[in-house]
PDB file of C-alpha atoms in Angstrom:
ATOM      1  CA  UNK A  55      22.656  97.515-185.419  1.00  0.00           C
ATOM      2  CA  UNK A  56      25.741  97.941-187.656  1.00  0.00           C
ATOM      3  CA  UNK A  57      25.985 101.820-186.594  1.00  0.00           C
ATOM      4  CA  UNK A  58      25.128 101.156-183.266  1.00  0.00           C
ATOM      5  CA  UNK A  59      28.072  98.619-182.608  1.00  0.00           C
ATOM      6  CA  UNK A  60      30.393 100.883-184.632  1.00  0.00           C
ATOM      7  CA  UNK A  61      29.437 103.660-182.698  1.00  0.00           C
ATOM      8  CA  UNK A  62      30.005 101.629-179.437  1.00  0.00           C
ATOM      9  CA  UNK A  63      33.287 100.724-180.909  1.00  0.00           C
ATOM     10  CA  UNK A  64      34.154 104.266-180.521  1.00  0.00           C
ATOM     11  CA  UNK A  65      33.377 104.658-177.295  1.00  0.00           C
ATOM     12  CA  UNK A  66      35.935 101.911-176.427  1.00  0.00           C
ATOM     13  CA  UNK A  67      33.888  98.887-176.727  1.00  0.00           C
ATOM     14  CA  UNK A  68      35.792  95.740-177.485  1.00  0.00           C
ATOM     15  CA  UNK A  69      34.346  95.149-181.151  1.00  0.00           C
ATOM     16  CA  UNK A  70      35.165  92.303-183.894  1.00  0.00           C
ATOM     17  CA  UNK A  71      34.829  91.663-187.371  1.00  0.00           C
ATOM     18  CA  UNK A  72      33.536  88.402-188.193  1.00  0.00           C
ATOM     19  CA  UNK A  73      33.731  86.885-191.123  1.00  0.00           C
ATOM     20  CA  UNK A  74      31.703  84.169-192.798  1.00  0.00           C
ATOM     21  CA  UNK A  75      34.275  81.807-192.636  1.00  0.00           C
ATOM     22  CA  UNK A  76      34.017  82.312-189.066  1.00  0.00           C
ATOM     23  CA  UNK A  77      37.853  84.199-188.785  1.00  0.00           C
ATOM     24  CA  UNK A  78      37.553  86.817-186.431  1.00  0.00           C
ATOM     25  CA  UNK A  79      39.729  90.097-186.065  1.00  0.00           C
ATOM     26  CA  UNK A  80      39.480  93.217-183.677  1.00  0.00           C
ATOM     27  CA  UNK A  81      38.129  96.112-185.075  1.00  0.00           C
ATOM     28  CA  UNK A  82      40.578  99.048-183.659  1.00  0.00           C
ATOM     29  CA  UNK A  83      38.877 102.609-184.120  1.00  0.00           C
ATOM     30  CA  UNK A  84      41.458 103.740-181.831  1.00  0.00           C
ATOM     31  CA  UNK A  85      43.996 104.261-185.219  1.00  0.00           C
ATOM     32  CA  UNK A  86      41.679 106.636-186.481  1.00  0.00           C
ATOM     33  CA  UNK A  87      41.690 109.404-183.717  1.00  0.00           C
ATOM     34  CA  UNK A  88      45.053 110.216-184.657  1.00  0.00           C
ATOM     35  CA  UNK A  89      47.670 110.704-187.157  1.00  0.00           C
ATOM     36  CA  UNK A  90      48.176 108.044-188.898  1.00  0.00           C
ATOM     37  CA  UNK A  91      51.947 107.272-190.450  1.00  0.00           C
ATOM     38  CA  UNK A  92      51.350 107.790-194.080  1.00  0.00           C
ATOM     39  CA  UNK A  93      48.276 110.351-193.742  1.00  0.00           C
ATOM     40  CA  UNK A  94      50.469 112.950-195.150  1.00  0.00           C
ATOM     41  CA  UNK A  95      50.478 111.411-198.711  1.00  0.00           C
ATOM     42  CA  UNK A  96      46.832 111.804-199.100  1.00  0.00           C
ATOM     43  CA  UNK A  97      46.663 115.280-197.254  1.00  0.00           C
ATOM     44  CA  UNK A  98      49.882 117.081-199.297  1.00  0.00           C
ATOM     45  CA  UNK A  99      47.425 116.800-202.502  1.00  0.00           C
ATOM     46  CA  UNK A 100      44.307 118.124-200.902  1.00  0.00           C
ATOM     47  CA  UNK A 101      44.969 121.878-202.280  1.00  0.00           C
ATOM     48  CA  UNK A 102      40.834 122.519-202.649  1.00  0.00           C
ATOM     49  CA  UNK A 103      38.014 121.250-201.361  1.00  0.00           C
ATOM     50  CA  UNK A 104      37.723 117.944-200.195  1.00  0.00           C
ATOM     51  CA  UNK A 105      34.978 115.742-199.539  1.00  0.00           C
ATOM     52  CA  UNK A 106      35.882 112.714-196.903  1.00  0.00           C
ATOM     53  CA  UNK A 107      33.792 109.406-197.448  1.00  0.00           C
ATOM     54  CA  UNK A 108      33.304 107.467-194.292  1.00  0.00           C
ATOM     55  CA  UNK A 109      35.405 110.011-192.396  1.00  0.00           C
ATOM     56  CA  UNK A 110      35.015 108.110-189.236  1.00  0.00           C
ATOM     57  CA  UNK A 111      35.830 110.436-186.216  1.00  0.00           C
ATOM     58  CA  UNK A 112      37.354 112.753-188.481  1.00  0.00           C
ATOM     59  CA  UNK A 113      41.174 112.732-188.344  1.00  0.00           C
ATOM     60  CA  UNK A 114      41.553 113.640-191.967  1.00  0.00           C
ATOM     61  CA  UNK A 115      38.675 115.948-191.987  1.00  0.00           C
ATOM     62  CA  UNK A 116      39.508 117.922-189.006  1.00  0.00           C
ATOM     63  CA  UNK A 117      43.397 118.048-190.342  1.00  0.00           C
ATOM     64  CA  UNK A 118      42.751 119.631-193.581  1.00  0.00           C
ATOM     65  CA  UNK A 119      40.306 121.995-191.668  1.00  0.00           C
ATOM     66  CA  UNK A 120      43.619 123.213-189.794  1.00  0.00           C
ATOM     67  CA  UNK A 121      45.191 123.752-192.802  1.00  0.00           C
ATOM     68  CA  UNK A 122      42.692 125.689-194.376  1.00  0.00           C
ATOM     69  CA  UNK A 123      41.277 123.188-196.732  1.00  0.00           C
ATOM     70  CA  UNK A 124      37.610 123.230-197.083  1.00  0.00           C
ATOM     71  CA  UNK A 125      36.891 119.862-196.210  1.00  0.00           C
ATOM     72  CA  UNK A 126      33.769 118.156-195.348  1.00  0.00           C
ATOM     73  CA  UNK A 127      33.325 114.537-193.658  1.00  0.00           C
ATOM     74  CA  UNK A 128      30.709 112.461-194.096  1.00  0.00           C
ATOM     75  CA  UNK A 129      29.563 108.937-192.275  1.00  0.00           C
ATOM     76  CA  UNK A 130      26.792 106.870-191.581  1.00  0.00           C
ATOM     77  CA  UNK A 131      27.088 107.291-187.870  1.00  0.00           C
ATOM     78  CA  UNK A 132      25.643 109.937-185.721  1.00  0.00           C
ATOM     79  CA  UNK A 133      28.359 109.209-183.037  1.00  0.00           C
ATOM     80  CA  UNK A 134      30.986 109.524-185.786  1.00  0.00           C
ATOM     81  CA  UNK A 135      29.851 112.640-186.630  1.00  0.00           C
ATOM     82  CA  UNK A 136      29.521 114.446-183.678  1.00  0.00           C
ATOM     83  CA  UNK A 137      33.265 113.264-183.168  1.00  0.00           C
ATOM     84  CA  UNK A 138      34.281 115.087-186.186  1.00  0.00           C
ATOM     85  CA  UNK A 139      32.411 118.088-185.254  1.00  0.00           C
ATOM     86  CA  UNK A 140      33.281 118.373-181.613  1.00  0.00           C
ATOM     87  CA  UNK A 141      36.999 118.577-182.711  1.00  0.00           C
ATOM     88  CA  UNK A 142      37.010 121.305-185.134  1.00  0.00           C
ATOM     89  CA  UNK A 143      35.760 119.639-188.635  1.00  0.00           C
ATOM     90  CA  UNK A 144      32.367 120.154-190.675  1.00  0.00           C
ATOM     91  CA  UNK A 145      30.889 116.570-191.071  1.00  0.00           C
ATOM     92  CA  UNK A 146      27.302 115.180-192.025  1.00  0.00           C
ATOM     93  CA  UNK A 147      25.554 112.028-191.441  1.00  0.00           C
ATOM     94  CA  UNK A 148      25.145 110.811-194.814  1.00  0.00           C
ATOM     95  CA  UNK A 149      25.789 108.134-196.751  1.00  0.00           C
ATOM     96  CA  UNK A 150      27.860 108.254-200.239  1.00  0.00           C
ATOM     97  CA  UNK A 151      24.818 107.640-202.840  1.00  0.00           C
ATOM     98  CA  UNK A 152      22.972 110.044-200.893  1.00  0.00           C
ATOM     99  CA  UNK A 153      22.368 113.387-201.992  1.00  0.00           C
ATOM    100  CA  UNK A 154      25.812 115.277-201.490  1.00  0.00           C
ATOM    101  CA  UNK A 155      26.627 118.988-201.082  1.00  0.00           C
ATOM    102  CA  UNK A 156      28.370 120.286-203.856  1.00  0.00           C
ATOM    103  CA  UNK A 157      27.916 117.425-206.393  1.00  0.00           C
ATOM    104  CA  UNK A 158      30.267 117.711-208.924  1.00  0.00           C
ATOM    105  CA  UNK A 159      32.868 120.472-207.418  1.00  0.00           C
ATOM    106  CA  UNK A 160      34.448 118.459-205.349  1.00  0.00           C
ATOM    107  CA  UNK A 161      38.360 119.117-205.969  1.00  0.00           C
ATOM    108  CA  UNK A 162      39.342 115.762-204.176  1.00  0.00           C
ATOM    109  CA  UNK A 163      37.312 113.239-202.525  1.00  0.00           C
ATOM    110  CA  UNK A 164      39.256 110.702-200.057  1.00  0.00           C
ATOM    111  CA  UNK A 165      39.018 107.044-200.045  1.00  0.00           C
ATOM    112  CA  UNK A 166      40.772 106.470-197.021  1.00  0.00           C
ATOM    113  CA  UNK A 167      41.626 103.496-194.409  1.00  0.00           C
ATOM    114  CA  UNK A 168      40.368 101.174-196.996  1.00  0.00           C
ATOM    115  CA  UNK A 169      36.925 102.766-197.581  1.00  0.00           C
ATOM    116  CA  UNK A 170      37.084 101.993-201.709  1.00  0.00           C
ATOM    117  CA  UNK A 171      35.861  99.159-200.093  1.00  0.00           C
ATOM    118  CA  UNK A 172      32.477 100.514-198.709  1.00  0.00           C
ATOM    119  CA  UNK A 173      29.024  99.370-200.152  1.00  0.00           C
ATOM    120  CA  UNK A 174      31.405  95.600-201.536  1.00  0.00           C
ATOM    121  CA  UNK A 175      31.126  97.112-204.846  1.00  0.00           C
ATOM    122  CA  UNK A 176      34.011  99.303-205.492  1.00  0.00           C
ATOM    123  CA  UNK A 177      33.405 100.144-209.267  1.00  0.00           C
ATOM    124  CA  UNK A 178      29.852 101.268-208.002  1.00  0.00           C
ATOM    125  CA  UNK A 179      31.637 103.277-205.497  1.00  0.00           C
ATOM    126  CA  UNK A 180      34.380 104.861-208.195  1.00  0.00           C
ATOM    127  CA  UNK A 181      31.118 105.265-210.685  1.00  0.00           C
ATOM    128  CA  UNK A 182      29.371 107.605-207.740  1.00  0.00           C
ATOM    129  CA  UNK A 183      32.702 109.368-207.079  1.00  0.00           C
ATOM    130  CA  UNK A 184      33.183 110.156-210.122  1.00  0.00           C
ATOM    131  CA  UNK A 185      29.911 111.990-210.177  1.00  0.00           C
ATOM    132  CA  UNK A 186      30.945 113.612-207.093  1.00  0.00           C
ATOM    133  CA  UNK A 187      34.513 115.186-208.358  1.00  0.00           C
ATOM    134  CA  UNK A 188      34.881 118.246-210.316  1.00  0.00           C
ATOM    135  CA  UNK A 189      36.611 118.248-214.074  1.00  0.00           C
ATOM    136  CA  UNK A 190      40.046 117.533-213.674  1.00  0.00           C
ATOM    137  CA  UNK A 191      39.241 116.542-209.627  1.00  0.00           C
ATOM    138  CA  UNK A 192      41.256 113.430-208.079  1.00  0.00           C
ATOM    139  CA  UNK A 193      40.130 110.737-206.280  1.00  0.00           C
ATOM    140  CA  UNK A 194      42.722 109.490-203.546  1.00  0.00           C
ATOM    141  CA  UNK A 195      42.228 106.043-202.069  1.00  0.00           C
ATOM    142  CA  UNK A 196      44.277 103.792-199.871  1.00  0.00           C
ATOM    143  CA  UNK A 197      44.571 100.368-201.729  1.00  0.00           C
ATOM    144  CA  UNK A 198      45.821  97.255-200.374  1.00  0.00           C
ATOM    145  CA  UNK A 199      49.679  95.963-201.817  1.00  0.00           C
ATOM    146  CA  UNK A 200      50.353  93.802-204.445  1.00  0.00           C
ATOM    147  CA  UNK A 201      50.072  90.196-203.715  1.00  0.00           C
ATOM    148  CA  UNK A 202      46.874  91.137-202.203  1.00  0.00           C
ATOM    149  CA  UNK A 203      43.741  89.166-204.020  1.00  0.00           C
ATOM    150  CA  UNK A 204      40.781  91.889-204.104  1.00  0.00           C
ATOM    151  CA  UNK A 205      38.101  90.706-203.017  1.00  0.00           C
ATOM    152  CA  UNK A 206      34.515  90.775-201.888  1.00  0.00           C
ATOM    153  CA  UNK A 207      33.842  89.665-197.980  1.00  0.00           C
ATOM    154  CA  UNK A 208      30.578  89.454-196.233  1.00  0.00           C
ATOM    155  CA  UNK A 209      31.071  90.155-192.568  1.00  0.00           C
ATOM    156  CA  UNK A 210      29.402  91.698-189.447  1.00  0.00           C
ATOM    157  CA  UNK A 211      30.569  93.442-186.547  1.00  0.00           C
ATOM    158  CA  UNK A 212      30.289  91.529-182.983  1.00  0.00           C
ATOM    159  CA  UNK A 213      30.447  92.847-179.165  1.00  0.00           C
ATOM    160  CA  UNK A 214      30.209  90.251-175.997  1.00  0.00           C
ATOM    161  CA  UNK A 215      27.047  88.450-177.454  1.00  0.00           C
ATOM    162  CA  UNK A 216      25.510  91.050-179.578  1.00  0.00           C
ATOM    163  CA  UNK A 217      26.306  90.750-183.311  1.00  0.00           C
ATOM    164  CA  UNK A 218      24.890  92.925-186.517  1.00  0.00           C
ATOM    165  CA  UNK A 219      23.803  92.190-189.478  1.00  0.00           C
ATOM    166  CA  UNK A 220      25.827  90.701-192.085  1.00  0.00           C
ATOM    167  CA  UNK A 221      27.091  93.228-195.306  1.00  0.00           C
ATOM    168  CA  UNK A 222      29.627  93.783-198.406  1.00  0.00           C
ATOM    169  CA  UNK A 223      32.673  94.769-197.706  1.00  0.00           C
ATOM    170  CA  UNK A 224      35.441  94.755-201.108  1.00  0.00           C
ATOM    171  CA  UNK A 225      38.997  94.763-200.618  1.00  0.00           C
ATOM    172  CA  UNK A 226      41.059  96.110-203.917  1.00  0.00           C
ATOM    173  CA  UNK A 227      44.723  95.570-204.521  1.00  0.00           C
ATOM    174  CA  UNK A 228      46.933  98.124-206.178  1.00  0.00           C
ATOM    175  CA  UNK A 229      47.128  95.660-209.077  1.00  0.00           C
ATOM    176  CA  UNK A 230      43.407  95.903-209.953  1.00  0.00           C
ATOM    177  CA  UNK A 231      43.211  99.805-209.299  1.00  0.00           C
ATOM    178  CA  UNK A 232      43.882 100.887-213.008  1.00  0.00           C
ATOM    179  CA  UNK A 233      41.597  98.794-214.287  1.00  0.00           C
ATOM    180  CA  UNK A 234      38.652  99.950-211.630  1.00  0.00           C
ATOM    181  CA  UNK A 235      39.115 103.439-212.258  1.00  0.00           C
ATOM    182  CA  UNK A 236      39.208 103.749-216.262  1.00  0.00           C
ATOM    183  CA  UNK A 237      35.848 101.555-215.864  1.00  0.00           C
ATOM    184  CA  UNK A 238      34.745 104.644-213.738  1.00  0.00           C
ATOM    185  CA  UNK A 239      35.716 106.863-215.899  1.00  0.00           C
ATOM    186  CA  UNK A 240      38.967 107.787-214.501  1.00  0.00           C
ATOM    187  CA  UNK A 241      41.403 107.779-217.267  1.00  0.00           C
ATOM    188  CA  UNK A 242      44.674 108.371-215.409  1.00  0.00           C
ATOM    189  CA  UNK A 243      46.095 106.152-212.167  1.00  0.00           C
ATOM    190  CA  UNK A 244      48.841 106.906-210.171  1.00  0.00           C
ATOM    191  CA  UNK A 245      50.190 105.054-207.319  1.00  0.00           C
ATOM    192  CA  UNK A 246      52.524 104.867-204.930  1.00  0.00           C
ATOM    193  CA  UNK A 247      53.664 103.156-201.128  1.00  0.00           C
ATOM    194  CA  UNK A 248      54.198 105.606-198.108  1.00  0.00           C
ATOM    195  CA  UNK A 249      55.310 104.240-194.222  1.00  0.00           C
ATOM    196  CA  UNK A 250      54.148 100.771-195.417  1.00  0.00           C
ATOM    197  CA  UNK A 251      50.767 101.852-196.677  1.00  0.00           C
ATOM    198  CA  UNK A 252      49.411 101.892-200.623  1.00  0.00           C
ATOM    199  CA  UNK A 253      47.838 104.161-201.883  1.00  0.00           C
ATOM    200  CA  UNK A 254      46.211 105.516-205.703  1.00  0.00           C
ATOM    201  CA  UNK A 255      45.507 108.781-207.180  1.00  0.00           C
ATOM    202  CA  UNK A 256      42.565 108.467-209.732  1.00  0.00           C
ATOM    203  CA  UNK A 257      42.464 111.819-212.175  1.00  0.00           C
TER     204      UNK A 257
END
C-alpha cells in the first residue's frame, strides 16, 4: 500500500504524511520532476559512476545521464521507475539492501531529498553504502541544518480515506553527520549549505 499511494502521488494524487502524533503535511512529488535549486552541489561531484538511492522519478538520474555520467536510479516503485526510464535515465526497481549492480564500484552514491533517512536507521543505511562505494568513493547526502534534532519518525502516507501502513523514517542533522559516517566507516565528512539546502560529502 505504501508504493501504491506513492505511486498515486505521482500521478497527481493529493497525498499526506501522517505522523503518529497525528500532524499532517502534504507530500509534494511535484519538486522532484525538476531541477531543484541546490541540485547542482551534489551533481558538480558526480565525475564517475553514480548509483541514485530512492531516485524517485529520476531528476538526478536522468541529469547526470545528460552529462555523460553513468548513473543508475534505483526505487521501490514500479511507477517511479518507469518515470526515470521514460525520460532518458537507466533505473531499477530495487530496494537498497537488495542485491545491487556493481557492488563495490560505485564512484558516488546519492543520498538525496533527505533519503539518509530511508529504512529509520541511517547508520544501517551508511553501513550498506559503504559496501556499495568503491575505495576512495563518496557518499553525498542532503542533511537537514543545524538546530535540527535528528530523529526517528514513524509515519504513513494517506489519500481521501485510504491510508498505508505505518514505517521508519530518520531525519539527521548536519550536526550528527560526522559522527554517523566514521561509525560507517567513513573517515572523512565534509559539509556545506547551497540555495538554503544542507548537504554532506562522506569519503
Amino acid at each position: 500500500m505504501i508504493g501504491e499511494l506513492y505511486a498515486e502521488s505521482l500521478t497527481g494524487t493529493a497525498t499526506e504524511i501522517e505522523y503518529v502524533d497525528g500532524t499532517v503535511e502534504p507530500l509534494e512529488p511535484g519538486r522532484w520532476f525538476e531541477p531543484i535549486d541546490g541540485d547542482e552541489a551534489m551533481l558538480a561531484r558526480c565525475a564517475g559512476p553514480t548509483l541514485d538511492v530512492g531516485s524517485g522519478p529520476g531528476r538526478l538520474t536522468v541529469a547526470l545521464t545528460r552529462r555523460g555520467v553513468p548513473a543508475l536510479g534505483i526505487d521501490i516503485t514500479p511507477h517511479a521507475v518507469h518515470l526515470t526510464r521514460r525520460a532518458g535515465g537507466l533505473a531499477l526497481c530495487r530496494d537498497v539492501f537488495d542485491r545491487i549492480p556493481s557492488s563495490g564500484r560505485w564512484a558516488t552514491v546519492l543520498l538525496a531529498d533527505g533519503n539518509i533517512g530511508i529504512g529509520g536507521d541511517p547508520a544501517a543505511l551508511v553501513r550498506r553504502v559503504r559496501q556499495l562505494v568503491r575505495p576512495g568513493g563518496e557518499v553525498l547526502a542532503e542533511v537537514e541544518g543545524p538546530g535540527t534534532a535528528s530523529r526517528v519518525d514513524r509515519v504513513r502516507l494517506r489519500s481521501g480515506e485510504t491510508v498505508g501502513g505505518w514505517f521508519g523514517w530518520a531525519r539527521v542533522s548536519v550536526t550528527d553527520i560526522a559522527r554517523l559516517a566514521l561509525a560507517g566507516g567513513f573517515p572523512v565528512t565534509e559539509h556545506w549549505r547551497e540555495a538554503g539546502r544542507w548537504f554532506a560529502s562522506l569519503r
